[in-house]
């Protein structure tokens, strides 16, 4: 156990997988935690300090599946292997325990196994370091080799988390990670900046880190942290990584965490991936392409040239259908080159990983052939990165068996006639097997036992198995040695058989060893091309993302937006891609225009609940994300002046499902907009001021609207249920009131989902109550109260002081006609205080029961 305690002391934060024969065993608290997490039996072994030691284990051959479950549950696992072959050890040192060493620490952010990764998503390790006035961030994906850094203000960390969705975070313990706290790794010790720069330069074989761009001290420290951590988890080995690349924030559309959450770009509010922007536009054919497309959507550009370059790629593909068809055929068979390469570079690659590289090279060559003629710049760049020199491809195809066995040693991985020596060992092994078959016939005849068999036995090697009836007679023969009795017979050997057994074992071992050598040779041949392979993998991923975009545009309902340097914003017949696809089949999505030209850049949208306000708002924000990601947009035409910062907010009342949105959060987020938005921003605000009393809320919404219109002067869409705000149009020249068109039909409301200029005449809340199933009598009563309130409270007039605003809670001046009785009065008071706009259907129902309760006693006494 001393070995176990030593290994455990080195890795106190990880479960220790301790290799014992064919099992990985866990002890003490590790065993208890793992048994519970994996639902496997907890047993005991020996004693420690007088109490039994809890133990559990998983078989080595199935370890990957158990590892996957532990990692997904947030465990980290240290793997201690046997460093010598127990069989190969001489008798002399039979007393000393087999030497074991931790060969790898498996953590969520450093895995490379297919079973531990999501194919279409990056798996990022993020390191953070404090620097003067900002945070240095570095993130890398061990499974693909990506390595990037950025200097970010601390306030923008949540946005970075939202964009990267890191699997694991290395951060100083005094840096709060909030919602991402469960991804935190044990606290690392940062190196001083100079040393960090030195280590990075050394790791990438350059004399100065500046060779790769300019890094702040924070970025360099964070990058060194990430690198050291990876090295530690791989027991000293470093996977192939791209050179660290500092990402300026200049060319990127800024979106904070709240905006990302509200727009549901790669994850919906409930954490799902189905109803997201990504899901609605993803037409990629490979996992690598999916990862690239995700990167485009989570970090849209803010530089028109770069945006146009992406647009040109898919426009060309759209216009060259034949080439695109050939490209798609090639991509359909493309393996995940980047991830296979990462495993190979860590010496963890199996035959299938090399086969993936072989097939990847074929794909790359086919993709290069598909793209002919003069190409737009970005496409040309991608094509140029697809390697044409196929010496490696040829070598791999000659060498590798197809299909490949999952592991080396399972079955032959190397084709016969690729390596003469391997063939010779195999021939010897297989020859001996033929001799064996002949020997079995001989023995059967010689000893007159027809059912005699030669079989291979795990401990005894090759033996003769004879049936019970023959055992007595065979025991008499001097050349046969009895090795083992069985229920229905016995096992014997002969000197001849033992000799053959040894020769077969030796030949098989020599063949296996030679196969490992040949394999290692192929691995180094592949690694010599690692950079070219990685670039080709990147290029294929880019081509896949581009063809995915072209696919959208092929439908004819998605279009190439004109992205300009000015502050234009004109969408004709835009649609919300996610709502549209969710509706598909049930109802048609109603397209809407949106014009935020500079003389009308503030669009105020009123209308009842469920009319489509939130959908319209987000739809326009999503169009900006898509356009600046370089993708087509769901609209007839779109002209968008490049947006520097995008803000999208949901009012507290609409975000209750998240359980964290209090009025305070809503106001904090509003403050962030007012501080950060500039004239080139787009602000989309939904139902601001709902989380507080009507009067308060209206006042706040009013003031925010004024600030956006007159001080910040950004393009704005502002949805509100305070239809009174529409009257501000008289004082704010660039404000254009719009409303969701609603039709009254046979006494109920029908939502047309059409945005029209003008103001909503009234709130319609009463009608929504009716739709929700509030009984007719209550609805009728609410309608008459409403008209009383409107008459006496008076509508808001331009320039009126806040005190004159109508207030639902105000007592109507005309006492409504009642049937008398205190219960009914109580009902009136309750009813007057209701704000149906703010209710969920559930609340409406609860209220209804309460109202009924108020009424009941009166009914009984009358
Ligand atoms: P609001 O914010 O006004 O309460 P939402 O935007 O949440 O309304 O829309 C409510 C529902 O109406 C949506 O879930 C969708 O089913 C439907 N809807 C919204 N906009 C449209 C549209 N343009 N065309 C068709 N259906 C729509
Ligand atoms: Mg809404």
PDB file of C-alpha atoms in Angstrom, residues 132-284:
ATOM      1  CA  UNK A 132      -2.605  45.184 -13.964  1.00  0.00           C
ATOM      2  CA  UNK A 133      -6.108  46.302 -14.882  1.00  0.00           C
ATOM      3  CA  UNK A 134      -7.108  43.237 -16.845  1.00  0.00           C
ATOM      4  CA  UNK A 135      -7.175  39.463 -16.891  1.00  0.00           C
ATOM      5  CA  UNK A 136      -4.864  37.477 -19.097  1.00  0.00           C
ATOM      6  CA  UNK A 137      -6.733  34.572 -20.654  1.00  0.00           C
ATOM      7  CA  UNK A 138      -5.352  31.624 -22.593  1.00  0.00           C
ATOM      8  CA  UNK A 139      -7.351  28.700 -23.865  1.00  0.00           C
ATOM      9  CA  UNK A 140      -6.322  25.550 -25.619  1.00  0.00           C
ATOM     10  CA  UNK A 141      -7.953  22.424 -26.933  1.00  0.00           C
ATOM     11  CA  UNK A 142      -5.681  19.439 -26.385  1.00  0.00           C
ATOM     12  CA  UNK A 143      -7.923  17.412 -28.667  1.00  0.00           C
ATOM     13  CA  UNK A 144      -7.360  19.647 -31.684  1.00  0.00           C
ATOM     14  CA  UNK A 145      -4.248  21.670 -30.861  1.00  0.00           C
ATOM     15  CA  UNK A 146      -5.953  25.092 -30.835  1.00  0.00           C
ATOM     16  CA  UNK A 147      -4.129  27.621 -28.609  1.00  0.00           C
ATOM     17  CA  UNK A 148      -5.281  31.250 -28.248  1.00  0.00           C
ATOM     18  CA  UNK A 149      -4.885  34.098 -25.785  1.00  0.00           C
ATOM     19  CA  UNK A 150      -6.616  37.376 -25.037  1.00  0.00           C
ATOM     20  CA  UNK A 151      -6.424  40.242 -22.579  1.00  0.00           C
ATOM     21  CA  UNK A 152      -9.901  40.937 -21.194  1.00  0.00           C
ATOM     22  CA  UNK A 153     -11.282  43.403 -18.670  1.00  0.00           C
ATOM     23  CA  UNK A 154     -12.492  41.478 -15.635  1.00  0.00           C
ATOM     24  CA  UNK A 155     -16.070  42.592 -16.302  1.00  0.00           C
ATOM     25  CA  UNK A 156     -16.012  40.759 -19.625  1.00  0.00           C
ATOM     26  CA  UNK A 157     -15.030  37.400 -18.186  1.00  0.00           C
ATOM     27  CA  UNK A 158     -18.614  36.089 -18.082  1.00  0.00           C
ATOM     28  CA  UNK A 159     -18.912  36.911 -21.772  1.00  0.00           C
ATOM     29  CA  UNK A 160     -15.719  34.979 -22.489  1.00  0.00           C
ATOM     30  CA  UNK A 161     -17.038  31.996 -20.495  1.00  0.00           C
ATOM     31  CA  UNK A 162     -20.260  32.125 -22.489  1.00  0.00           C
ATOM     32  CA  UNK A 163     -18.359  32.222 -25.745  1.00  0.00           C
ATOM     33  CA  UNK A 164     -15.866  29.443 -24.963  1.00  0.00           C
ATOM     34  CA  UNK A 165     -17.872  27.202 -22.629  1.00  0.00           C
ATOM     35  CA  UNK A 166     -14.588  25.928 -21.141  1.00  0.00           C
ATOM     36  CA  UNK A 167     -14.549  22.358 -19.814  1.00  0.00           C
ATOM     37  CA  UNK A 168     -12.016  23.290 -17.153  1.00  0.00           C
ATOM     38  CA  UNK A 169     -10.741  26.571 -15.740  1.00  0.00           C
ATOM     39  CA  UNK A 170      -7.402  27.334 -14.098  1.00  0.00           C
ATOM     40  CA  UNK A 171      -7.800  30.531 -12.119  1.00  0.00           C
ATOM     41  CA  UNK A 172      -6.492  32.235  -8.999  1.00  0.00           C
ATOM     42  CA  UNK A 173      -8.775  31.302  -6.117  1.00  0.00           C
ATOM     43  CA  UNK A 174      -9.683  34.930  -5.439  1.00  0.00           C
ATOM     44  CA  UNK A 175     -11.185  35.238  -8.905  1.00  0.00           C
ATOM     45  CA  UNK A 176     -14.902  34.392  -8.766  1.00  0.00           C
ATOM     46  CA  UNK A 177     -16.155  32.154 -11.549  1.00  0.00           C
ATOM     47  CA  UNK A 178     -19.847  32.400 -10.627  1.00  0.00           C
ATOM     48  CA  UNK A 179     -21.916  29.969 -12.677  1.00  0.00           C
ATOM     49  CA  UNK A 180     -18.729  28.368 -13.969  1.00  0.00           C
ATOM     50  CA  UNK A 181     -17.331  27.571 -10.529  1.00  0.00           C
ATOM     51  CA  UNK A 182     -17.887  23.835 -10.999  1.00  0.00           C
ATOM     52  CA  UNK A 183     -15.347  23.859 -13.843  1.00  0.00           C
ATOM     53  CA  UNK A 184     -12.572  25.133 -11.605  1.00  0.00           C
ATOM     54  CA  UNK A 185      -9.398  23.024 -11.430  1.00  0.00           C
ATOM     55  CA  UNK A 186      -7.153  23.029  -8.332  1.00  0.00           C
ATOM     56  CA  UNK A 187      -5.409  26.374  -8.037  1.00  0.00           C
ATOM     57  CA  UNK A 188      -2.232  26.603 -10.121  1.00  0.00           C
ATOM     58  CA  UNK A 189       0.913  28.513  -9.225  1.00  0.00           C
ATOM     59  CA  UNK A 190       1.619  31.152 -11.874  1.00  0.00           C
ATOM     60  CA  UNK A 191       5.178  31.861 -13.009  1.00  0.00           C
ATOM     61  CA  UNK A 192       6.504  35.413 -13.166  1.00  0.00           C
ATOM     62  CA  UNK A 193       5.963  36.984 -16.625  1.00  0.00           C
ATOM     63  CA  UNK A 194       9.578  36.754 -17.768  1.00  0.00           C
ATOM     64  CA  UNK A 195       9.823  33.092 -16.921  1.00  0.00           C
ATOM     65  CA  UNK A 196       6.425  32.416 -18.492  1.00  0.00           C
ATOM     66  CA  UNK A 197       7.594  33.991 -21.760  1.00  0.00           C
ATOM     67  CA  UNK A 198      10.810  31.974 -21.658  1.00  0.00           C
ATOM     68  CA  UNK A 199       8.971  28.695 -21.093  1.00  0.00           C
ATOM     69  CA  UNK A 200       6.551  29.355 -23.931  1.00  0.00           C
ATOM     70  CA  UNK A 201       9.325  30.292 -26.321  1.00  0.00           C
ATOM     71  CA  UNK A 202      11.214  27.119 -25.360  1.00  0.00           C
ATOM     72  CA  UNK A 203       8.142  24.927 -25.747  1.00  0.00           C
ATOM     73  CA  UNK A 204       7.656  26.155 -29.310  1.00  0.00           C
ATOM     74  CA  UNK A 205      11.309  26.298 -30.221  1.00  0.00           C
ATOM     75  CA  UNK A 206      11.639  30.038 -30.816  1.00  0.00           C
ATOM     76  CA  UNK A 207      13.982  32.469 -29.135  1.00  0.00           C
ATOM     77  CA  UNK A 208      11.340  35.084 -28.343  1.00  0.00           C
ATOM     78  CA  UNK A 209       7.634  34.636 -27.711  1.00  0.00           C
ATOM     79  CA  UNK A 210       7.085  37.824 -29.752  1.00  0.00           C
ATOM     80  CA  UNK A 211       7.651  35.690 -32.830  1.00  0.00           C
ATOM     81  CA  UNK A 212       3.961  34.748 -32.523  1.00  0.00           C
ATOM     82  CA  UNK A 213       2.561  38.238 -31.906  1.00  0.00           C
ATOM     83  CA  UNK A 214       2.424  40.540 -28.930  1.00  0.00           C
ATOM     84  CA  UNK A 215       1.234  39.192 -25.616  1.00  0.00           C
ATOM     85  CA  UNK A 216       0.483  41.098 -22.433  1.00  0.00           C
ATOM     86  CA  UNK A 217       2.175  39.765 -19.302  1.00  0.00           C
ATOM     87  CA  UNK A 218      -1.193  38.378 -18.217  1.00  0.00           C
ATOM     88  CA  UNK A 219      -1.636  36.510 -21.487  1.00  0.00           C
ATOM     89  CA  UNK A 220       1.867  35.056 -21.302  1.00  0.00           C
ATOM     90  CA  UNK A 221       1.408  33.951 -17.690  1.00  0.00           C
ATOM     91  CA  UNK A 222      -1.962  32.373 -18.466  1.00  0.00           C
ATOM     92  CA  UNK A 223      -0.598  30.613 -21.555  1.00  0.00           C
ATOM     93  CA  UNK A 224       2.309  29.190 -19.541  1.00  0.00           C
ATOM     94  CA  UNK A 225      -0.146  28.019 -16.859  1.00  0.00           C
ATOM     95  CA  UNK A 226      -2.212  26.180 -19.433  1.00  0.00           C
ATOM     96  CA  UNK A 227       0.856  24.624 -20.996  1.00  0.00           C
ATOM     97  CA  UNK A 228       2.292  23.485 -17.659  1.00  0.00           C
ATOM     98  CA  UNK A 229      -1.029  22.016 -16.657  1.00  0.00           C
ATOM     99  CA  UNK A 230      -1.303  20.028 -19.860  1.00  0.00           C
ATOM    100  CA  UNK A 231       2.228  18.810 -19.440  1.00  0.00           C
ATOM    101  CA  UNK A 232       1.492  17.735 -15.856  1.00  0.00           C
ATOM    102  CA  UNK A 233      -1.651  15.837 -16.832  1.00  0.00           C
ATOM    103  CA  UNK A 234       0.200  13.987 -19.585  1.00  0.00           C
ATOM    104  CA  UNK A 235       3.009  13.010 -17.231  1.00  0.00           C
ATOM    105  CA  UNK A 236       5.486  15.348 -18.895  1.00  0.00           C
ATOM    106  CA  UNK A 237       4.534  14.854 -22.544  1.00  0.00           C
ATOM    107  CA  UNK A 238       3.175  17.768 -24.568  1.00  0.00           C
ATOM    108  CA  UNK A 239       0.646  17.152 -27.306  1.00  0.00           C
ATOM    109  CA  UNK A 240       1.100  18.909 -30.620  1.00  0.00           C
ATOM    110  CA  UNK A 241      -0.264  22.411 -30.130  1.00  0.00           C
ATOM    111  CA  UNK A 242      -0.602  25.279 -32.552  1.00  0.00           C
ATOM    112  CA  UNK A 243       1.568  28.277 -31.709  1.00  0.00           C
ATOM    113  CA  UNK A 244      -0.234  30.508 -29.212  1.00  0.00           C
ATOM    114  CA  UNK A 245      -2.112  33.170 -31.076  1.00  0.00           C
ATOM    115  CA  UNK A 246      -3.084  36.426 -29.363  1.00  0.00           C
ATOM    116  CA  UNK A 247      -6.616  37.473 -30.272  1.00  0.00           C
ATOM    117  CA  UNK A 248      -7.239  41.167 -30.448  1.00  0.00           C
ATOM    118  CA  UNK A 249     -10.726  42.151 -29.392  1.00  0.00           C
ATOM    119  CA  UNK A 250     -10.927  44.834 -32.073  1.00  0.00           C
ATOM    120  CA  UNK A 251     -12.289  42.782 -34.933  1.00  0.00           C
ATOM    121  CA  UNK A 252     -14.954  41.001 -32.930  1.00  0.00           C
ATOM    122  CA  UNK A 253     -18.601  41.830 -32.230  1.00  0.00           C
ATOM    123  CA  UNK A 254     -18.810  42.381 -28.471  1.00  0.00           C
ATOM    124  CA  UNK A 255     -21.625  40.572 -26.699  1.00  0.00           C
ATOM    125  CA  UNK A 256     -21.841  40.283 -22.941  1.00  0.00           C
ATOM    126  CA  UNK A 257     -22.989  37.224 -21.022  1.00  0.00           C
ATOM    127  CA  UNK A 258     -26.604  38.400 -20.690  1.00  0.00           C
ATOM    128  CA  UNK A 259     -26.817  39.044 -24.427  1.00  0.00           C
ATOM    129  CA  UNK A 260     -25.400  35.615 -25.249  1.00  0.00           C
ATOM    130  CA  UNK A 261     -27.847  33.974 -22.875  1.00  0.00           C
ATOM    131  CA  UNK A 262     -30.799  35.916 -24.202  1.00  0.00           C
ATOM    132  CA  UNK A 263     -29.982  35.161 -27.839  1.00  0.00           C
ATOM    133  CA  UNK A 264     -29.527  31.420 -27.217  1.00  0.00           C
ATOM    134  CA  UNK A 265     -26.715  31.155 -29.738  1.00  0.00           C
ATOM    135  CA  UNK A 266     -25.211  27.770 -28.908  1.00  0.00           C
ATOM    136  CA  UNK A 267     -27.296  26.846 -25.874  1.00  0.00           C
ATOM    137  CA  UNK A 268     -30.880  27.637 -24.970  1.00  0.00           C
ATOM    138  CA  UNK A 269     -31.849  28.960 -21.568  1.00  0.00           C
ATOM    139  CA  UNK A 270     -32.654  25.499 -20.304  1.00  0.00           C
ATOM    140  CA  UNK A 271     -29.169  24.335 -21.348  1.00  0.00           C
ATOM    141  CA  UNK A 272     -30.375  22.373 -24.384  1.00  0.00           C
ATOM    142  CA  UNK A 273     -28.912  22.575 -27.870  1.00  0.00           C
ATOM    143  CA  UNK A 274     -31.993  21.883 -29.968  1.00  0.00           C
ATOM    144  CA  UNK A 275     -33.649  25.305 -30.098  1.00  0.00           C
ATOM    145  CA  UNK A 276     -30.592  27.432 -30.704  1.00  0.00           C
ATOM    146  CA  UNK A 277     -29.292  29.659 -33.439  1.00  0.00           C
ATOM    147  CA  UNK A 278     -26.516  27.157 -34.066  1.00  0.00           C
ATOM    148  CA  UNK A 279     -28.926  24.254 -34.527  1.00  0.00           C
ATOM    149  CA  UNK A 280     -31.062  26.276 -36.904  1.00  0.00           C
ATOM    150  CA  UNK A 281     -28.179  27.089 -39.261  1.00  0.00           C
ATOM    151  CA  UNK A 282     -25.922  24.065 -38.932  1.00  0.00           C
ATOM    152  CA  UNK A 283     -25.598  22.128 -42.185  1.00  0.00           C
ATOM    153  CA  UNK A 284     -22.050  20.930 -41.668  1.00  0.00           C
TER     154      UNK A 284
END
